Coordinates of C-alpha atoms in Angstrom, one line a residue:
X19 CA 86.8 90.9 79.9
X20 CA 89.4 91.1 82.6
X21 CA 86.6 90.8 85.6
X22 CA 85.1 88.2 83.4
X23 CA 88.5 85.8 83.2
X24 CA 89.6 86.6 86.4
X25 CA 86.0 85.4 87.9
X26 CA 86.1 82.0 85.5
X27 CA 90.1 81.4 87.4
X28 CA 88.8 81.5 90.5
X29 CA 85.8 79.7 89.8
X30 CA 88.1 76.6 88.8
X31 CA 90.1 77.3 92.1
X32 CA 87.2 77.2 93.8
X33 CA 87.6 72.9 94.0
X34 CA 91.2 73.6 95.2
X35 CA 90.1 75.8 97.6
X36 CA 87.6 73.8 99.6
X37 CA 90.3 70.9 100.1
X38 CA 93.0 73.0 101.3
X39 CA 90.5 74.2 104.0
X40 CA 89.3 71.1 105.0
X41 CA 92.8 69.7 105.0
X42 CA 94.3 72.1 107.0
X43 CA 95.1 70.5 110.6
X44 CA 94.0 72.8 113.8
X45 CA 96.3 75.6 114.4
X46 CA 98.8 74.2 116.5
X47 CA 100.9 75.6 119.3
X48 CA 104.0 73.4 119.3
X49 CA 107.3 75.0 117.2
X50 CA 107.6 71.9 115.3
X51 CA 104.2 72.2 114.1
X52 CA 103.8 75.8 113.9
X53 CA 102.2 76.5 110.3
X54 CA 104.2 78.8 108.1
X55 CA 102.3 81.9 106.9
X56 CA 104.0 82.9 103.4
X57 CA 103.6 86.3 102.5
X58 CA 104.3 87.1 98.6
X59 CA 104.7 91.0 97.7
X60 CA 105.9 92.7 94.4
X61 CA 107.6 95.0 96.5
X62 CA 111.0 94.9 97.6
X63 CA 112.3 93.9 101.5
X64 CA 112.9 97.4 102.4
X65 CA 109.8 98.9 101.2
X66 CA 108.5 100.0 104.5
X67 CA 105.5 97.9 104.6
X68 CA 107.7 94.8 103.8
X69 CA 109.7 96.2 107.1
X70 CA 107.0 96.8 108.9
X71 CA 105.3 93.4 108.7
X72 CA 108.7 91.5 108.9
X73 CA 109.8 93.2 112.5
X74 CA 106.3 94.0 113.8
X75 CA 103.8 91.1 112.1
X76 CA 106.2 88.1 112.1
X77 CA 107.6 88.8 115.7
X78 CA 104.0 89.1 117.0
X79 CA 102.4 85.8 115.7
X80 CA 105.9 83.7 116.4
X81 CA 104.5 82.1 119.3
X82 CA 102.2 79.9 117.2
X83 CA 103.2 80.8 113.4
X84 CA 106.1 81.3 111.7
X85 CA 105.8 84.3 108.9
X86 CA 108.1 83.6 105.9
X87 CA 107.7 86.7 103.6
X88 CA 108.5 86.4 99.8
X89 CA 109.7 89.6 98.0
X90 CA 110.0 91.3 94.6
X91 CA 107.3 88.5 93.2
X92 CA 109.7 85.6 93.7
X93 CA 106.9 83.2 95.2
X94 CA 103.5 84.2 93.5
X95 CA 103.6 86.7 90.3
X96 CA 102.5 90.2 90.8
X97 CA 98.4 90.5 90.4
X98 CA 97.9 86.5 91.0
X99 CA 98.3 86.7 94.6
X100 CA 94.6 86.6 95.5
X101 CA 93.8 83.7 93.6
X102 CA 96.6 82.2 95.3
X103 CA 95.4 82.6 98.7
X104 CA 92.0 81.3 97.2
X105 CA 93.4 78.4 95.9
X106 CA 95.4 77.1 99.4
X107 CA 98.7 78.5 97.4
X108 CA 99.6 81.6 99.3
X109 CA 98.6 82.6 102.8
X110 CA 99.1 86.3 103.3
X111 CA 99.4 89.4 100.6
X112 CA 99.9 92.7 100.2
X113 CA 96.5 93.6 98.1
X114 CA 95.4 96.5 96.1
X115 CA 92.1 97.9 95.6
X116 CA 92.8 97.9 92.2
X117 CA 93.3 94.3 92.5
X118 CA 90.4 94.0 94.6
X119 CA 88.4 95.4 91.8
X120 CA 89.0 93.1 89.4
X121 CA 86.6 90.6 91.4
X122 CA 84.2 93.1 92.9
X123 CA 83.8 96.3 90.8
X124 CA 82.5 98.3 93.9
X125 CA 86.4 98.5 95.3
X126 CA 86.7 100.8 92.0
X127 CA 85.4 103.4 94.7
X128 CA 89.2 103.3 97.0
X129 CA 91.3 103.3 94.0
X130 CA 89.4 106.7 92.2
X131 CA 91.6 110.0 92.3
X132 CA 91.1 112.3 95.0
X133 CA 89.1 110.1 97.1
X134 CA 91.1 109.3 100.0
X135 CA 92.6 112.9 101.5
X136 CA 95.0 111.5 103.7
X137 CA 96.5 108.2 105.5
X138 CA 94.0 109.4 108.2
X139 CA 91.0 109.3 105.5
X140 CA 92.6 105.9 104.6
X141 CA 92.1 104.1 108.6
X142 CA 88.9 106.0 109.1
X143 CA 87.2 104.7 106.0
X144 CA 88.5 100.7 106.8
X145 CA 87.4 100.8 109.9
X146 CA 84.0 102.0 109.8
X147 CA 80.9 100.6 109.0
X148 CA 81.1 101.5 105.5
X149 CA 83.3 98.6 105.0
X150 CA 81.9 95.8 106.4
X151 CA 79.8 94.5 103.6
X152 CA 83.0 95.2 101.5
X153 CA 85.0 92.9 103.9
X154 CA 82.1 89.9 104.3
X155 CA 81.9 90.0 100.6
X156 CA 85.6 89.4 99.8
X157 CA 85.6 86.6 102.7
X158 CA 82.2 85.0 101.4
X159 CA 83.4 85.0 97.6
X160 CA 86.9 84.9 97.8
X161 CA 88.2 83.4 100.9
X162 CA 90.0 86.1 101.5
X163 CA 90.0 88.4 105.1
X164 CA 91.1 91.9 105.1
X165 CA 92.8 92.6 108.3
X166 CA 94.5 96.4 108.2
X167 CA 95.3 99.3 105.7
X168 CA 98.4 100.1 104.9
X169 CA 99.7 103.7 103.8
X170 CA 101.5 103.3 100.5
X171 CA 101.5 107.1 99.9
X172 CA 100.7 110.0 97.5
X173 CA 101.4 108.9 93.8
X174 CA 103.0 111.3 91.5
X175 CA 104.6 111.4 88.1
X176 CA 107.6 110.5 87.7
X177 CA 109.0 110.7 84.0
X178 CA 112.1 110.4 82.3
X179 CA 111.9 113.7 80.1
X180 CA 113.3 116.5 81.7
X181 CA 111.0 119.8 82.9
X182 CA 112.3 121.2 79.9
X183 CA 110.8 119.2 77.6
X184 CA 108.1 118.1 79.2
X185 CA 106.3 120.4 81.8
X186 CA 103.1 118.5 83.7
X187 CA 101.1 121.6 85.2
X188 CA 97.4 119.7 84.6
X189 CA 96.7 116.9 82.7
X190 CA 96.5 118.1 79.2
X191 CA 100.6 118.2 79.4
X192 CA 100.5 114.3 80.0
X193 CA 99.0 113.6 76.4
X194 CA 100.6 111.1 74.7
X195 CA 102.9 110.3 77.4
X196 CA 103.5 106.4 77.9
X197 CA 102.9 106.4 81.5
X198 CA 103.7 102.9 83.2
X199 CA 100.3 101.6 85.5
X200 CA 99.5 97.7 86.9
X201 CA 97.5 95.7 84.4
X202 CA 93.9 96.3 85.4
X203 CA 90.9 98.4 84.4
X204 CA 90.9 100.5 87.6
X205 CA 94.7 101.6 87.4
X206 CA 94.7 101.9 83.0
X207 CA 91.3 104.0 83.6
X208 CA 93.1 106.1 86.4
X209 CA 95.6 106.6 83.9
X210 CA 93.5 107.8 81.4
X211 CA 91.8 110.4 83.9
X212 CA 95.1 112.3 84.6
X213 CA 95.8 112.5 81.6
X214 CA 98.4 110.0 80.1
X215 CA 98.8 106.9 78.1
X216 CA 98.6 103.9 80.4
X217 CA 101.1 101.2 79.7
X218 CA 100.3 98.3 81.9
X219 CA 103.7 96.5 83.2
X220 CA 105.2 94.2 85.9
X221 CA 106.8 96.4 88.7
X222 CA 109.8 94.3 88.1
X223 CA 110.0 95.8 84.9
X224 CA 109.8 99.2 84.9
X225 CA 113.2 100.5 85.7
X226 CA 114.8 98.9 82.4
X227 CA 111.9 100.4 80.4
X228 CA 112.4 103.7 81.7
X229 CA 116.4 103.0 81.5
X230 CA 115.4 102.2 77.5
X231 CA 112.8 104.5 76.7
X232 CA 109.8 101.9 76.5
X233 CA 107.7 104.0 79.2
X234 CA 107.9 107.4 79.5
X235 CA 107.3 107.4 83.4
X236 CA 105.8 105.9 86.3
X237 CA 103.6 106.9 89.1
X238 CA 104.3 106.1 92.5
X239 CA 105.0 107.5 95.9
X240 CA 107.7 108.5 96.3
X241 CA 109.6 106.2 99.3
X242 CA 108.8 103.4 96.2
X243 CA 111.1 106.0 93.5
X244 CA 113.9 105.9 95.7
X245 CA 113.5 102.7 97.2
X246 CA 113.2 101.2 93.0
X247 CA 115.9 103.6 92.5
X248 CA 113.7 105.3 89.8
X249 CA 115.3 108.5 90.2
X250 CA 118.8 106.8 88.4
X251 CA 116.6 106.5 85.1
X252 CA 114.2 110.1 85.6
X253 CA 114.2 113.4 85.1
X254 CA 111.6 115.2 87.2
X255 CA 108.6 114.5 89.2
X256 CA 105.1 116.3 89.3
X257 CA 103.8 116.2 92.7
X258 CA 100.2 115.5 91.6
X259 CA 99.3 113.5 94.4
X260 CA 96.3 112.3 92.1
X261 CA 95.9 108.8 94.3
X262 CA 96.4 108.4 98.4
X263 CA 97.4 105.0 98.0
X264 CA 96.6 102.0 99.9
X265 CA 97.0 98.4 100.2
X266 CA 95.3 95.9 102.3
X267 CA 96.6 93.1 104.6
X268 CA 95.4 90.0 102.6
X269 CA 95.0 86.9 104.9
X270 CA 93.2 83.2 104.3
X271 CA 90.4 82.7 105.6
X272 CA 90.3 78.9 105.6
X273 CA 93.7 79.6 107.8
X274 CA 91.7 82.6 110.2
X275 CA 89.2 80.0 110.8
X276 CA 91.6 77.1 112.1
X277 CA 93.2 79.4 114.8
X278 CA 92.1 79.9 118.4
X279 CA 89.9 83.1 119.3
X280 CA 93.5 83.8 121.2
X281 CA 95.6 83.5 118.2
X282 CA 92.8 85.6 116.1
X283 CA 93.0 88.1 118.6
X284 CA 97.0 88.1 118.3
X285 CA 97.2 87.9 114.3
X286 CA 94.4 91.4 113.9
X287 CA 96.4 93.1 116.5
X288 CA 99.6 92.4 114.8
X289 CA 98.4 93.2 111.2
X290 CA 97.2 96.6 113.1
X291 CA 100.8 97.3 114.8
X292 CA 102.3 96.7 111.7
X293 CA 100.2 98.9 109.4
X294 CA 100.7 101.9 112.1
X295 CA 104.8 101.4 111.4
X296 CA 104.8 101.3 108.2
X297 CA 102.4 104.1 107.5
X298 CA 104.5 106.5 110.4
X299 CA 107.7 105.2 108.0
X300 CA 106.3 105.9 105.2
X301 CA 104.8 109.5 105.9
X302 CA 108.4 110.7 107.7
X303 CA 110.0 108.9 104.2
X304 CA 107.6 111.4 102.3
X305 CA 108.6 114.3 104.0
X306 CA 112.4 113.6 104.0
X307 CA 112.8 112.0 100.1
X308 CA 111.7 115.4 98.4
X309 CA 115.3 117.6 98.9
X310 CA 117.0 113.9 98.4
X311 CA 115.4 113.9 95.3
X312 CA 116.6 117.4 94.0
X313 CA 119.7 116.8 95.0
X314 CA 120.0 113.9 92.7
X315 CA 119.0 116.0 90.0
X316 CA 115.5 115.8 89.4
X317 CA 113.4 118.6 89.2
X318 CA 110.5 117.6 91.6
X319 CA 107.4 120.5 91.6
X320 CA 103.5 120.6 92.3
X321 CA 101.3 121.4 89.6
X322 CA 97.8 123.5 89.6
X323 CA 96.0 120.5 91.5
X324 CA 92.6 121.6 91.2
X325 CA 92.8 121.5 87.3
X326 CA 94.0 117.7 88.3
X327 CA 91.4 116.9 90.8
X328 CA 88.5 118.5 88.6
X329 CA 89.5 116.8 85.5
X330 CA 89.8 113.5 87.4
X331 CA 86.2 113.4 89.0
X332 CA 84.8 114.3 86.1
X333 CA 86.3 111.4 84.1
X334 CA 85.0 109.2 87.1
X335 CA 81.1 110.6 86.8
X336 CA 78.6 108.4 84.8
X337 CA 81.8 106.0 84.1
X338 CA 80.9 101.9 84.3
X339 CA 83.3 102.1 87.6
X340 CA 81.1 104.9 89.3
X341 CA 77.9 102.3 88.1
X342 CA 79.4 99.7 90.3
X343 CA 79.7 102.2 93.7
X344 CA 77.0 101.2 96.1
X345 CA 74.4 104.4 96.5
X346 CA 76.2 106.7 99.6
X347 CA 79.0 105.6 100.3
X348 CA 80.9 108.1 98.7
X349 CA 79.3 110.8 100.2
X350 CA 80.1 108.3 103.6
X351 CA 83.8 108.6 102.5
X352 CA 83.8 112.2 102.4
X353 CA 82.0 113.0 105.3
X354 CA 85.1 111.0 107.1
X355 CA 87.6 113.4 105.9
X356 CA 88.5 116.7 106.6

């Protein structure tokens, strides 16, 4: 139902769309008519992919764009942001697979737990092969480019019961825990595969219903607990590391097309600089957050992770999300990692 409405919105965008490409004037390269690239994230401004496109992306491209990025879902409401790039509303995101998937069910395949081993894994995977039909097929449908992949991180459990009460060693400890996951059918069936009750909620709302007992927990690396400040309204975190996370740079295409092979040339290599910063941020934030967790109070500990990442592929196998996978190409994924 979900893929279904979400194809029917942009369908009906589709009009929208066509306009704002052929109304767009050519790129220029004067500052007064420099076009403004708007860039609308959920996340906050010092989430390290936010600071790594605002002091490595925007810098880059200010010789013929000005990058004007829009945080905590103040511009474009968290989940809509493709459609808004497809409709000429939005220029530039921050996008999920999971998001992704809602359109082409294939992407299920980078937002499955235990796929991707590393932020390595993550860069060797977008740029090879494997993903070009993936890319021409989000460009040809959805007017969308995928430029880079950016590291969000290891997602664990976070909850606000303490270990006491609650001990998450493999996945049969998270029944009947309300466990807060975005809105769509690949993140509520990765909840279901570890384990827990998905709850699907804004990020914007999560820390009042953890702060009020309406969720149980969240999962999310954990740079985005401390940055949310999560760790105020939790108790303990199970390193189960059940998803290398991963967003894409999200881009116009009706904009791409209107600038100069030069300015191309400038914009991919800037979108690559500034996935390289923020995943080195992010992976020294990793290392570093655990001990400033602890000493907050949480308990934070690693769980048997092969009764995880058993459990998991098996909830995956012969599912309508494996279905959608195109023949190989996980076996392609693997052979990429270690």
């Amino acid at each position: 139902m979900t893929l279904q409405l979400t194809r029917r919105v942009f369908m009906a965008s589709a009009g929208a769309f066509a306009l704002f490409a052929a109304s767009l004037a050519p790129f220029a390269a004067s500052a007064q008519d420099k076009p403004v690239i708007r860039m609308s994230t959920p996340a906050s401004d010092t989430d390290q992919r936010s600071v790594a496109l605002a002091s490595v992306f925007g810098p880059a491209i200010s010789e013929f764009a000005t990058y004007q990025p829009h945080y905590n879902a103040s511009l474009i409401a968290q989940g809509s942001e493709l459609e808004a790039i497809a409709s000429g509303d939005l220029e530039m995101s921050i996008a999920s697979a999971q998001e992704l998937a809602n359109f082409f069910p294939e992407f299920s395949i980078f937002a499955t737990g235990y796929v991707h081993q590393s932020a390595e894994h993550q860069v060797a995977v977008f740029n090879d092969a494997l993903m070009d039909p993936f890319k021409q097929k989000v460009e040809d449908e959805l007017g969308v480019k995928l430029l880079s992949v950016m590291y969000l991180g290891k997602r664990h459990v976070n909850l606000r019961f303490p270990r006491a009460e609650k001990d998450v060693m493999t996945p049969a400890d998270l029944n009947g825990v309300n466990l807060r996951m975005p809105g769509s059918d690949a993140w509520q069936f990765l909840g279901r595969a570890i384990g827990a009750n998905p709850t699907p909620m804004a990020f914007t709302e999560i820390y009042t219903a953890l702060q009020t007992g309406s969720v149980d927990g969240q999962d999310n690396p954990l740079p985005t607990v401390v940055d949310a400040k999560f760790y105020e309204v939790t108790k303990q975190v199970s390193l189960t590391a059940h998803l290398v996370d991963l967003n894409y740079i999200a881009f116009s295409k009706a904009l791409w097309d209107k600038m100069t092979p030069e300015q191309q040339a400038a914009t991919q290599k800037a979108a690559d600089d500034a996935a390289e910063s923020g995943r080195t941020g992010q992976l020294a934030k990793e290392e570093e957050l655990v001990s400033f967790l602890k000493e907050q109070g949480l308990d934070v500990y690693e769980p048997d992770l092969d009764a995880f990442r058993t459990h998991v592929q098996a909830q995956y196998v012969g599912s309508e999300f494996a279905k959608a996978w195109p023949e190989g190409v996980l076996d392609q994924i693997n052979a990429l990692g270690n």
